[in-house]
Coordinates of C-alpha atoms and ligand atoms in Angstrom, one line a residue:
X1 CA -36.9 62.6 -127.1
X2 CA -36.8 66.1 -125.7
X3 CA -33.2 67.4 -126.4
X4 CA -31.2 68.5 -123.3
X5 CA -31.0 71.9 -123.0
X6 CA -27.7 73.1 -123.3
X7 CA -25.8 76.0 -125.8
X8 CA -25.5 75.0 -129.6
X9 CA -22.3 76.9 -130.2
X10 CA -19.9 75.2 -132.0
X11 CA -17.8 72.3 -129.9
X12 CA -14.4 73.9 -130.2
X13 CA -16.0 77.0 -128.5
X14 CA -17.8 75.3 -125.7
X15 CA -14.6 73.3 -125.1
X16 CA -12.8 77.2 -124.6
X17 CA -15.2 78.4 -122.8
X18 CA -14.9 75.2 -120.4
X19 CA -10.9 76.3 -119.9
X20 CA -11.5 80.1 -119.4
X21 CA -13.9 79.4 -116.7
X22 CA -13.7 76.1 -115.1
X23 CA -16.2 76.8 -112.2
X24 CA -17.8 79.8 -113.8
X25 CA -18.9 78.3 -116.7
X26 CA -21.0 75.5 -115.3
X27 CA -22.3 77.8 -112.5
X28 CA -23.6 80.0 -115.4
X29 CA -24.8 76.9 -117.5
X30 CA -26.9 75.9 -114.4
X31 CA -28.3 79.4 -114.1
X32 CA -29.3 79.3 -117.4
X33 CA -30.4 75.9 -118.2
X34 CA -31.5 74.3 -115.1
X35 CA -30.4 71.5 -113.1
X36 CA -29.9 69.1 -116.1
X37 CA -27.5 70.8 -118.7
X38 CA -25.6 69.5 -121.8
X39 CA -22.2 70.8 -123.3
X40 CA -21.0 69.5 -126.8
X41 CA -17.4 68.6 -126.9
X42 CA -14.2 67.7 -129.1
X43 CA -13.4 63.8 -128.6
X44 CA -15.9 63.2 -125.4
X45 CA -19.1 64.7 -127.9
X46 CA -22.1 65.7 -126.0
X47 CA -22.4 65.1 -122.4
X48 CA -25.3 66.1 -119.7
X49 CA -24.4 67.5 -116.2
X50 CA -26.3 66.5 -113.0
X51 CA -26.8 69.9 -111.2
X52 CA -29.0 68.6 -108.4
X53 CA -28.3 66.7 -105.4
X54 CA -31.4 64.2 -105.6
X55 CA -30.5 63.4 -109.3
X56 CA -27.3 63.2 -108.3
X57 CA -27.8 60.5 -105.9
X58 CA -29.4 58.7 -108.0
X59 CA -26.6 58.3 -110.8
X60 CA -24.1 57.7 -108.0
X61 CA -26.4 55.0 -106.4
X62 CA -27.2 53.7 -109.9
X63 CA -25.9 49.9 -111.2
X64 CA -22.6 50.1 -111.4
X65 CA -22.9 47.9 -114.7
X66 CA -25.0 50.7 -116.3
X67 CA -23.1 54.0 -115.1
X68 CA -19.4 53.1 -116.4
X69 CA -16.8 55.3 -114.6
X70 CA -13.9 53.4 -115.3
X71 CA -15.0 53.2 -119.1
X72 CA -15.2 57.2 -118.7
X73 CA -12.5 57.5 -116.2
X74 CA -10.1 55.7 -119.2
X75 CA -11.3 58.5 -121.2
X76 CA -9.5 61.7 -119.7
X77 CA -6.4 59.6 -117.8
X78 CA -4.8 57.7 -120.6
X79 CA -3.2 54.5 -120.1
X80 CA -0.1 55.2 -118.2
X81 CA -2.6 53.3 -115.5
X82 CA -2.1 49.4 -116.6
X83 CA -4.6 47.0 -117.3
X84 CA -5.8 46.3 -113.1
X85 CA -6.3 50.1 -112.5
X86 CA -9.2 50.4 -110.0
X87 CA -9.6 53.9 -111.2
X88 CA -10.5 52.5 -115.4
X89 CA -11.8 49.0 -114.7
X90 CA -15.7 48.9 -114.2
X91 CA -18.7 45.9 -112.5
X92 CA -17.1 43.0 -110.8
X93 CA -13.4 43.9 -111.3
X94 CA -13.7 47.3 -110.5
X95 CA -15.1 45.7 -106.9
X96 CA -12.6 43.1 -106.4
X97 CA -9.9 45.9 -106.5
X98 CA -11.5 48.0 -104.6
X99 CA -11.6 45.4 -102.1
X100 CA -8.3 45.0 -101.6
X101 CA -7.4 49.0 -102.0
X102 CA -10.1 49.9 -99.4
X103 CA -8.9 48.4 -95.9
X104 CA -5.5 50.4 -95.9
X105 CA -7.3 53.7 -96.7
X106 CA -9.7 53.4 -93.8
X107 CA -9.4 56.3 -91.3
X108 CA -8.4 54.2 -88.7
X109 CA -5.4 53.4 -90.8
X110 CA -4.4 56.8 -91.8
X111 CA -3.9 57.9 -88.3
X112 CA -1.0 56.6 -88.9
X113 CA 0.3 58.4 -91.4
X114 CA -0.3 61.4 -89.5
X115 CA 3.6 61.7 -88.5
X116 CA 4.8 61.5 -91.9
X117 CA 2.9 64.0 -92.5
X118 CA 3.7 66.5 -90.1
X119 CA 7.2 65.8 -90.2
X120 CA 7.4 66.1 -94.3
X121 CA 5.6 69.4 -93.6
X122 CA 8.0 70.9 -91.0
X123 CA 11.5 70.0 -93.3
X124 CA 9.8 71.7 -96.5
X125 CA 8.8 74.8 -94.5
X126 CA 11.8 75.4 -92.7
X127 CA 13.3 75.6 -96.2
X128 CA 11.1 78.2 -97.1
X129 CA 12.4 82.1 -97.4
X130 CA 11.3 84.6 -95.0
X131 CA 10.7 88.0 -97.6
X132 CA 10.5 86.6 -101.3
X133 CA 7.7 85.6 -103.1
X134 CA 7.7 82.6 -104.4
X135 CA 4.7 79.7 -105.1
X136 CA 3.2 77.3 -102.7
X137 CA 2.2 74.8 -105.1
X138 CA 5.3 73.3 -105.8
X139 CA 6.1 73.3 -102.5
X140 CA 3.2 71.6 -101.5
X141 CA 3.4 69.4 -105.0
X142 CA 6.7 68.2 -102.7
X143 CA 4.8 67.6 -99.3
X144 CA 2.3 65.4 -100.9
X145 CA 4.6 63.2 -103.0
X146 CA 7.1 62.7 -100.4
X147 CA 4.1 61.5 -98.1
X148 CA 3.1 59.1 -100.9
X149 CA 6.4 57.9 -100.9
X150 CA 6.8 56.7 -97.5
X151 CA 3.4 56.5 -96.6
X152 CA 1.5 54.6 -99.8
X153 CA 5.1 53.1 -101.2
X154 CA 6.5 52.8 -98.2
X155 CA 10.0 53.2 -99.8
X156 CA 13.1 53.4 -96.9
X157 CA 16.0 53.6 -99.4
X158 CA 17.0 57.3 -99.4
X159 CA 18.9 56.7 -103.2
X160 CA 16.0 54.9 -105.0
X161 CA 13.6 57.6 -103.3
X162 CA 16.2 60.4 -104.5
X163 CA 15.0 58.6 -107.8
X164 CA 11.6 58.5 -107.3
X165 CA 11.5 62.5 -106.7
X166 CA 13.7 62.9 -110.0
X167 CA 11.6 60.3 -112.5
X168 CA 8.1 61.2 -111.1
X169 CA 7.8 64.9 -112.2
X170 CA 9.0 63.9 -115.8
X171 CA 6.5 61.5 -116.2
X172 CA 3.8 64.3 -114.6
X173 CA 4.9 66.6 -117.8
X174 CA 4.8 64.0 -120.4
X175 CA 1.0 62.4 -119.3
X176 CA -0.7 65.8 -119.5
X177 CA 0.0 66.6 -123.7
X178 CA -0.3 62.8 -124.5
X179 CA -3.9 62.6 -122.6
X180 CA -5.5 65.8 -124.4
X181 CA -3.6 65.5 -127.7
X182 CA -4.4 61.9 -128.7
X183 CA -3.7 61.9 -132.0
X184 CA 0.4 62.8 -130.8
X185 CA 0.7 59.1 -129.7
X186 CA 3.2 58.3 -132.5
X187 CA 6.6 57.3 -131.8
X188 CA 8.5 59.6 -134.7
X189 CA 12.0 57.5 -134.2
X190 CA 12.3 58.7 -130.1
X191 CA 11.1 62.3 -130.3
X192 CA 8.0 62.7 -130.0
X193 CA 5.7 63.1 -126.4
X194 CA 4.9 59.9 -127.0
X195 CA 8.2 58.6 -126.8
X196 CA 9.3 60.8 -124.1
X197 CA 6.0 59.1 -122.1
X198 CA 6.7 55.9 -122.7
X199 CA 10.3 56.2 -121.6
X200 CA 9.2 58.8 -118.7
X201 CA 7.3 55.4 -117.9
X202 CA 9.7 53.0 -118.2
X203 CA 12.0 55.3 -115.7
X204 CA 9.3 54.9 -112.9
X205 CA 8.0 51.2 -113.4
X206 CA 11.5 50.1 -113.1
X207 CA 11.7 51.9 -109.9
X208 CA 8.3 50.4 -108.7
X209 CA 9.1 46.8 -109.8
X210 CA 12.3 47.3 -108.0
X211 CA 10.4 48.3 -104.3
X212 CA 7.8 45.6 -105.1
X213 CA 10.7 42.7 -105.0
X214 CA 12.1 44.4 -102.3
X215 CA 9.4 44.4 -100.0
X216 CA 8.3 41.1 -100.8
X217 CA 11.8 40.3 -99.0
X218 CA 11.7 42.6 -96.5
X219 CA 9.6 42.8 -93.2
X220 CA 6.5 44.7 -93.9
X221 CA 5.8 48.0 -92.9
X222 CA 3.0 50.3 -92.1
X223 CA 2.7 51.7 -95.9
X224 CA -0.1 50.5 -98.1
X225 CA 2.1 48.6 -100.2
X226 CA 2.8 46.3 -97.0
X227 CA -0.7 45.8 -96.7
X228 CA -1.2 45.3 -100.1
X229 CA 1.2 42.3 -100.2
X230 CA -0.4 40.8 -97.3
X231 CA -4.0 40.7 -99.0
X232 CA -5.6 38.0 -100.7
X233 CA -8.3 38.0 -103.4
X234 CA -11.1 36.1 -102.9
X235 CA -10.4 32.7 -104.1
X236 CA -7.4 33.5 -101.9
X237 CA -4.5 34.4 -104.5
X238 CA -2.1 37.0 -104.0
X239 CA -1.9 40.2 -105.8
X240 CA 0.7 39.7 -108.9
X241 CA 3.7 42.1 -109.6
X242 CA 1.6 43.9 -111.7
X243 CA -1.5 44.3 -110.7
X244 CA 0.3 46.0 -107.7
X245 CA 2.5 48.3 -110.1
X246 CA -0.7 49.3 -111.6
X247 CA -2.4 51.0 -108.0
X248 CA 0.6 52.0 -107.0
X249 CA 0.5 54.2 -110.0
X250 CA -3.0 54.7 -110.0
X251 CA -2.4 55.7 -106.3
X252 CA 0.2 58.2 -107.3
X253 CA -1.8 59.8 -110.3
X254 CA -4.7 60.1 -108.0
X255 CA -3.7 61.5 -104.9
X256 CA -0.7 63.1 -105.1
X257 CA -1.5 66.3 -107.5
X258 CA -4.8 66.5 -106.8
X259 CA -3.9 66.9 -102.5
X260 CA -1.3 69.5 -103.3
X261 CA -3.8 71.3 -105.6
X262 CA -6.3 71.3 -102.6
X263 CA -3.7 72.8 -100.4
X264 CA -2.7 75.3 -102.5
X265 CA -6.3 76.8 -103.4
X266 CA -6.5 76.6 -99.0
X267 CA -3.7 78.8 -99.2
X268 CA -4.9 81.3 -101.5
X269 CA -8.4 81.3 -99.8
X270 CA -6.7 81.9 -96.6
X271 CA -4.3 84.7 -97.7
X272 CA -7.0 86.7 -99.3
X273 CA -9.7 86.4 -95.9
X274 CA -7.9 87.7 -92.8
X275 CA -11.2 86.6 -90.6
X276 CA -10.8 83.0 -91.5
X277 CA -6.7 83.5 -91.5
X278 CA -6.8 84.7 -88.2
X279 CA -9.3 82.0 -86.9
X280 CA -7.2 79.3 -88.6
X281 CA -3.9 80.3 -86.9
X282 CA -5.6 80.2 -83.6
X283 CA -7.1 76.4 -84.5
X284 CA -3.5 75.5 -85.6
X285 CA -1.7 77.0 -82.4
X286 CA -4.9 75.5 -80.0
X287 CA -4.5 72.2 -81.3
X288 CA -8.5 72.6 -82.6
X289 CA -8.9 69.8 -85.0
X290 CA -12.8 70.9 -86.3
X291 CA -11.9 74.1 -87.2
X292 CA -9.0 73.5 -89.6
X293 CA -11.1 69.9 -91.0
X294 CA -14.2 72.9 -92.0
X295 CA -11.3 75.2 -93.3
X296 CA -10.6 72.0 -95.3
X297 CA -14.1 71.2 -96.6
X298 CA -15.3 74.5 -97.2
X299 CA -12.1 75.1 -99.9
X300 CA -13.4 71.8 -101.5
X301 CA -16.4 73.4 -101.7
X302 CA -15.1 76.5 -102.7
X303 CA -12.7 75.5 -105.3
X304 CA -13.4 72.0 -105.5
X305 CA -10.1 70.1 -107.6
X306 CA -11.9 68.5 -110.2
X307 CA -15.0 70.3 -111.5
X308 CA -17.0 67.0 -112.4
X309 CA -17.1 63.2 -112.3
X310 CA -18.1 61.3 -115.4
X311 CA -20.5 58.0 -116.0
X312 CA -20.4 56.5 -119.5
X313 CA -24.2 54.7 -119.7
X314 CA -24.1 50.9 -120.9
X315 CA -27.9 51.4 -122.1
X316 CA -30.5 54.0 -122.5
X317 CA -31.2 55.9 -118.8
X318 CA -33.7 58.7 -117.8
X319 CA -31.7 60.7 -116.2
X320 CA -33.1 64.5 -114.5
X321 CA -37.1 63.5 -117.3
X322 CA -34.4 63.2 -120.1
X323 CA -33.9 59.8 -122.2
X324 CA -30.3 59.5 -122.9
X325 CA -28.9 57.3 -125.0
X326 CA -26.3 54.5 -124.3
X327 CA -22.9 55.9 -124.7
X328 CA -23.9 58.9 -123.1
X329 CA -21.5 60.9 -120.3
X330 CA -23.7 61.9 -117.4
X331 CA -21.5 64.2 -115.1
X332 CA -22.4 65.2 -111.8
X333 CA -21.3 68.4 -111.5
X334 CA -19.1 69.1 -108.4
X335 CA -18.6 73.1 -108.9
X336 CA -22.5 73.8 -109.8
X337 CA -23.9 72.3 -107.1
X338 CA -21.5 73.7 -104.6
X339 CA -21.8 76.9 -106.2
X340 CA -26.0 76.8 -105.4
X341 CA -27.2 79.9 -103.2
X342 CA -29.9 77.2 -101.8
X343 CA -27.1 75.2 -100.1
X344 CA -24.7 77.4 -99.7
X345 CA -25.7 80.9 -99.1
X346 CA -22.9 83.7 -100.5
X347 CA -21.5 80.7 -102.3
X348 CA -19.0 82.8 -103.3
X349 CA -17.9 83.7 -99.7
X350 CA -14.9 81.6 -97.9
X351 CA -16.6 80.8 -94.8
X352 CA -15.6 77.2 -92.9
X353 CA -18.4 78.0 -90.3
X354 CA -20.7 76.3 -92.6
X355 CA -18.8 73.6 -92.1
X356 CA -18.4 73.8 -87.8
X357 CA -22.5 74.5 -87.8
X358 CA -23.6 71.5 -89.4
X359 CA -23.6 69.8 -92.0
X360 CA -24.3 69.8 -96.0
X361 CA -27.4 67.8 -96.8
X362 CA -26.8 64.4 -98.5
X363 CA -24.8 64.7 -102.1
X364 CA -24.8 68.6 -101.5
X365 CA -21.0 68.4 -101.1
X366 CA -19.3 66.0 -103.7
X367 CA -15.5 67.2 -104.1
X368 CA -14.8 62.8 -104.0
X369 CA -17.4 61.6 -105.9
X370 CA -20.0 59.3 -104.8
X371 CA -21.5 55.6 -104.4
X372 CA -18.7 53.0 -105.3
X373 CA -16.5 54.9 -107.0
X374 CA -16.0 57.5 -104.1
X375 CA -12.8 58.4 -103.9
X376 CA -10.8 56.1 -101.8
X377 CA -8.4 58.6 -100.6
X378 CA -11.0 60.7 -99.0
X379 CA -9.9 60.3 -95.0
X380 CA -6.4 60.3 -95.9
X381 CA -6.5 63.6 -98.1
X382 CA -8.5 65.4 -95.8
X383 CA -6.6 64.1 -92.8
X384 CA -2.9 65.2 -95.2
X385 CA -4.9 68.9 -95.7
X386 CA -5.4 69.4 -92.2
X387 CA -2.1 68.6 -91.3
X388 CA -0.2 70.5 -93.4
X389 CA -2.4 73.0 -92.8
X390 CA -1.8 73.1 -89.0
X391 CA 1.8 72.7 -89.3
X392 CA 2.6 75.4 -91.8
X393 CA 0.3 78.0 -90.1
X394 CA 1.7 76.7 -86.8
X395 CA 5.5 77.8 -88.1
X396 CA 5.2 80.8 -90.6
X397 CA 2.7 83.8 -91.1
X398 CA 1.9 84.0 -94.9
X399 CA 0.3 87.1 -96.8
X400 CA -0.4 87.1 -100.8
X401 CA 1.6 89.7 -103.0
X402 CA -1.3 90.7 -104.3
X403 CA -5.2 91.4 -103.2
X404 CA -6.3 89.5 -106.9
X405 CA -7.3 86.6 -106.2
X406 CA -6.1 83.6 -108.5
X407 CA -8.1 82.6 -111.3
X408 CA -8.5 79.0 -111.9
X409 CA -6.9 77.1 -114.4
X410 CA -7.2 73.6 -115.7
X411 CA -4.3 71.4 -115.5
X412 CA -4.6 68.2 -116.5
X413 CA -7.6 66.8 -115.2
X414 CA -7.5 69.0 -112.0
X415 CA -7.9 73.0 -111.9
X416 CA -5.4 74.9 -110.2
X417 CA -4.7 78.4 -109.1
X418 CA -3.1 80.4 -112.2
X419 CA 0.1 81.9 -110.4
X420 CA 0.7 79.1 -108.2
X421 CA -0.5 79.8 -104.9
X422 CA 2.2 82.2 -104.9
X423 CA 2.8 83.8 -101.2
X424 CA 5.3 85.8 -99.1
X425 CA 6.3 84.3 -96.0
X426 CA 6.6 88.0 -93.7
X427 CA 7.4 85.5 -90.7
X428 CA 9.1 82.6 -88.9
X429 CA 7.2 81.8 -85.6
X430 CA 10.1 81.1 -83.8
X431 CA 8.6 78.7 -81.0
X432 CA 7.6 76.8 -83.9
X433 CA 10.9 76.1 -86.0
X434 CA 12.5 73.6 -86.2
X435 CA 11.9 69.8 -88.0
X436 CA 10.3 68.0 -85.1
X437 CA 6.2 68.5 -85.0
X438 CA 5.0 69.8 -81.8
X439 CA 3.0 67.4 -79.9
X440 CA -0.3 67.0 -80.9
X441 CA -3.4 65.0 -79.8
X442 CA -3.7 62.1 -82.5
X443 CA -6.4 63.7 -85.2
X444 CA -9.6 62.6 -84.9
X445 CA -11.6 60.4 -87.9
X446 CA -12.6 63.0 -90.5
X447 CA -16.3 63.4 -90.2
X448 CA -18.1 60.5 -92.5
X449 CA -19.3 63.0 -95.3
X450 CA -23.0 62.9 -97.2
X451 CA -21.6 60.5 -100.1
X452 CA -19.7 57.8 -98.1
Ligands
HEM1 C1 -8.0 66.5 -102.2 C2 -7.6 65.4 -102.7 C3 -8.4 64.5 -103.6 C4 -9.5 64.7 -104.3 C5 -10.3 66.1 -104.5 C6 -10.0 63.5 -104.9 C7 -11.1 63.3 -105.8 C8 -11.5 62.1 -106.3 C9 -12.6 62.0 -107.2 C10 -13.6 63.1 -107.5 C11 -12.7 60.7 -107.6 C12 -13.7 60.1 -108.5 C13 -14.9 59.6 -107.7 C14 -16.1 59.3 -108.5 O1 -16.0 59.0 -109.7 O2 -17.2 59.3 -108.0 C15 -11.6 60.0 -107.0 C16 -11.3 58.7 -107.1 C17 -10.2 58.0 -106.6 N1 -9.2 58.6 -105.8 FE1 -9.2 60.5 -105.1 N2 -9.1 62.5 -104.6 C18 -8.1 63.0 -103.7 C19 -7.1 62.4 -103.1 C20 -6.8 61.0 -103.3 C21 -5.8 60.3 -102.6 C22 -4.9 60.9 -101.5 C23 -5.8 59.0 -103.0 C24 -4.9 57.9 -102.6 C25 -3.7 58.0 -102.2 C26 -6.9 58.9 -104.0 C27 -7.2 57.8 -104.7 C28 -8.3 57.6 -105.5 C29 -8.7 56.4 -106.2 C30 -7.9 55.1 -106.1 C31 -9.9 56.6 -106.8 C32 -10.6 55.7 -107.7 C33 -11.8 55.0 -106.9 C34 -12.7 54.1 -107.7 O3 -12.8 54.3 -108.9 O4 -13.2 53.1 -107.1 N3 -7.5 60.2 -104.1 N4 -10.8 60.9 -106.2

């Protein structure tokens, strides 16, 4: 078998590499190695990235029982998830959750969280200082789990969701050492990360178990969790306790960092390219809808949240002319192909025309996936980004401290900008202030994208 070509440094330093340069180092693998490259890791060993969009399609379209996401999904997320997780199970229960999760998270649907997100939005920023510096990512870190809250969990209590905001960060610190650092899964009497996790845990599930009981007595909502309660499996069952505890968590892991870390890198993008700044502010004050959902797409692009999305193969495949072996990770690799002058010329320029002119060709623009394990929270991420977006540039003018622009850094699973997003806020917009949103016409369906 022809060996992918990849480099044969040792693992620890392709695995540093990887953190110094989450984009740059796949966007130089590609350059060097082709479309079909391999990296050689600690704990995942070797795994072969998918650089081209026809290959690409092709491991996204493949059998779901031969290209195992959740199997690799389990992998990098750790088990704070639960058993029913539609992001770790795989083949026919994989589906039958999905059925259930997909309906609410239609775009149709998440209209209707539009409100909660605009009004979220307008309390954080008229919090925010007009002269310091200070970083956006927590702030927007708070947007996007307080819209969670009420829109996904649906919770009306303002103590338990005081609770909520206080147990959920905690448990966000504790996940991220226990999920690279296996081997620190030992209790050690109540002190060790482990520990803290499992009681970090504990803290939230209570909370979730607690909203779960509630609800079922309660008249439903708009929130997902209403929805949720109100759908039936096939053979007509309802979903158990659990098996809702475990997507409500997998909802929370999956969309509520990785939204705020798409908003920040907007943000930084923006500060640093006055053209586009300028354009955007117009789009926000106009009401223009397409502009701000390109702004959106072309930072996914740009400085897409997760750099790759992993398939563990059941059996041998040829993937890109290459026999790989069962067990293999095939990764199709989100920042290399958007990085490609062929598809994106000046890949490295911030430039959401692209975006308004037409559109990427199929499985050229990937920042949710693809096939059946696309991202659910696609229409409602993009639809959260462009509102906060609007509502924030529609209040305050923002400028970065500093020309540099951030590097990016991985965080967990997702890679962030080093400093934080961090801005200065140099003016309130007074027409703007104030908590209520401005009217605005109702957003319109986010445009189906290339891998729905
Ligand atoms: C900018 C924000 C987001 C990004 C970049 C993102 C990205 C992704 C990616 C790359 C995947 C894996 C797809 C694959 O393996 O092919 C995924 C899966 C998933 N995402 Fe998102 N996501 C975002 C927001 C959200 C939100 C807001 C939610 C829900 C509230 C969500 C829920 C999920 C779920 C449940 C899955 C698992 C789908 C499955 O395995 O069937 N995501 N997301």
């Amino acid at each position: 078998m022809t060996r992918v070509p990849g480099p044969r440094s040792p693992r620890l330093i392709q695995a540093l590499r990887v953190t110094a340069q989450p984009y740059g180092f796949m966007v130089k693998r590609r350059r060097r190695y082709g479309d079909v490259f391999s990296t050689h890791f600690p704990i995942f060993g070797r795994v072969v990235y998918v650089a081209d969009p026809a290959e690409i399609k092709r491991v996204f379209a493949g059998d779901a029982a031969t290209f195992h996401a959740g199997e690799a999904n389990a992998l990098a997320l750790g088990d704070a998830l639960g058993e029913h997780s539609l992001l770790t199970l795989d083949e026919d229960r994989h589906m039958s959750q999905r059925k259930l999760l997909l309906p609410p998270f239609h775009g149709e649907r998440v209209r209707r969280y539009a409100e909660v997100m605009a009004e979220e939005t307008a309390r954080e920023v008229d919090r925010w200082p007009v002269g310091p510096e200070f970083e956006l990512r927590p702030r927007m870190q708070a947007i996007t789990l307080e819209v969670i809250l009420r829109a996904v969990f649906g919770v009306r209590d303002d103590a338990r969701m005081d609770l909520f905001r206080e147990r959920i960060p905690r448990l966000a610190e504790t996940t991220s050492v226990l999920t690279w650092l296996p081997f620190m899964d030992r209790d050690l009497g109540g002190l060790s990360p482990a520990a803290r996790f499992r009681r970090a845990l504990a803290a939230v599930d209570g909370l979730i178990y607690t909203e779960i009981a509630d609800r079922r007595d309660s008249e439903p909502g708009e929130d997902v969790l209403s929805l949720l309660l109100a759908a039936r499996h096939e053979d007509g069952s309802p979903m158990s306790d659990v098996e809702l505890r475990d997507e409500l968590m997998t909802l929370l892991t999956a969309g509520h960092e990785t939204s705020a870390t798409g908003l920040s890198w907007a943000f930084e993008r923006l500060m640093r390219t006055p053209r586009v700044m300028a354009r955007a502010v117009d789009a926000a004050e106009a009401g223009d809808d397409d502009y701000l959902d390109a702004v959106v797409k072309e930072t996914l692009r740009i400085r897409p949240v997760v750099v790759d999305v992993a398939r563990k193969l059941t059996r041998p495949v040829e993937v890109g002319g290459y026999e790989l072996p069962a067990g293999t990770l095939v990764l199709p690799a989100i920042a290399a192909v958007h990085a490609r002058p062929d598809l994106y010329p000046e890949p490295e320029e911030f430039r959401p025309e692209r975006f308004v002119d037409g559109q990427p060709e199929a499985y050229a623009w990937i920042p949710f996936g693809g096939g059946v394990r696309r991202c659910i929270g696609a229409s409602f991420a993009q639809t959260e980004m462009r509102i906060v977006l609007r509502e924030v540039l529609r209040r305050v003018r923002l400028r970065a401290p500093s020309e540099r622009p951030e590097r990016p850094s991985i965080r967990h699973v997702t890679v962030v900008p080093a400093r934080g997003a961090r801005a200065v806020v140099t003016e309130r917009v007074a027409a703007a202030t104030g908590s209520a949103p401005r009217a605005a016409p109702p957003p319109a369906e986010p445009a189906a994208t290339p891998a729905a």
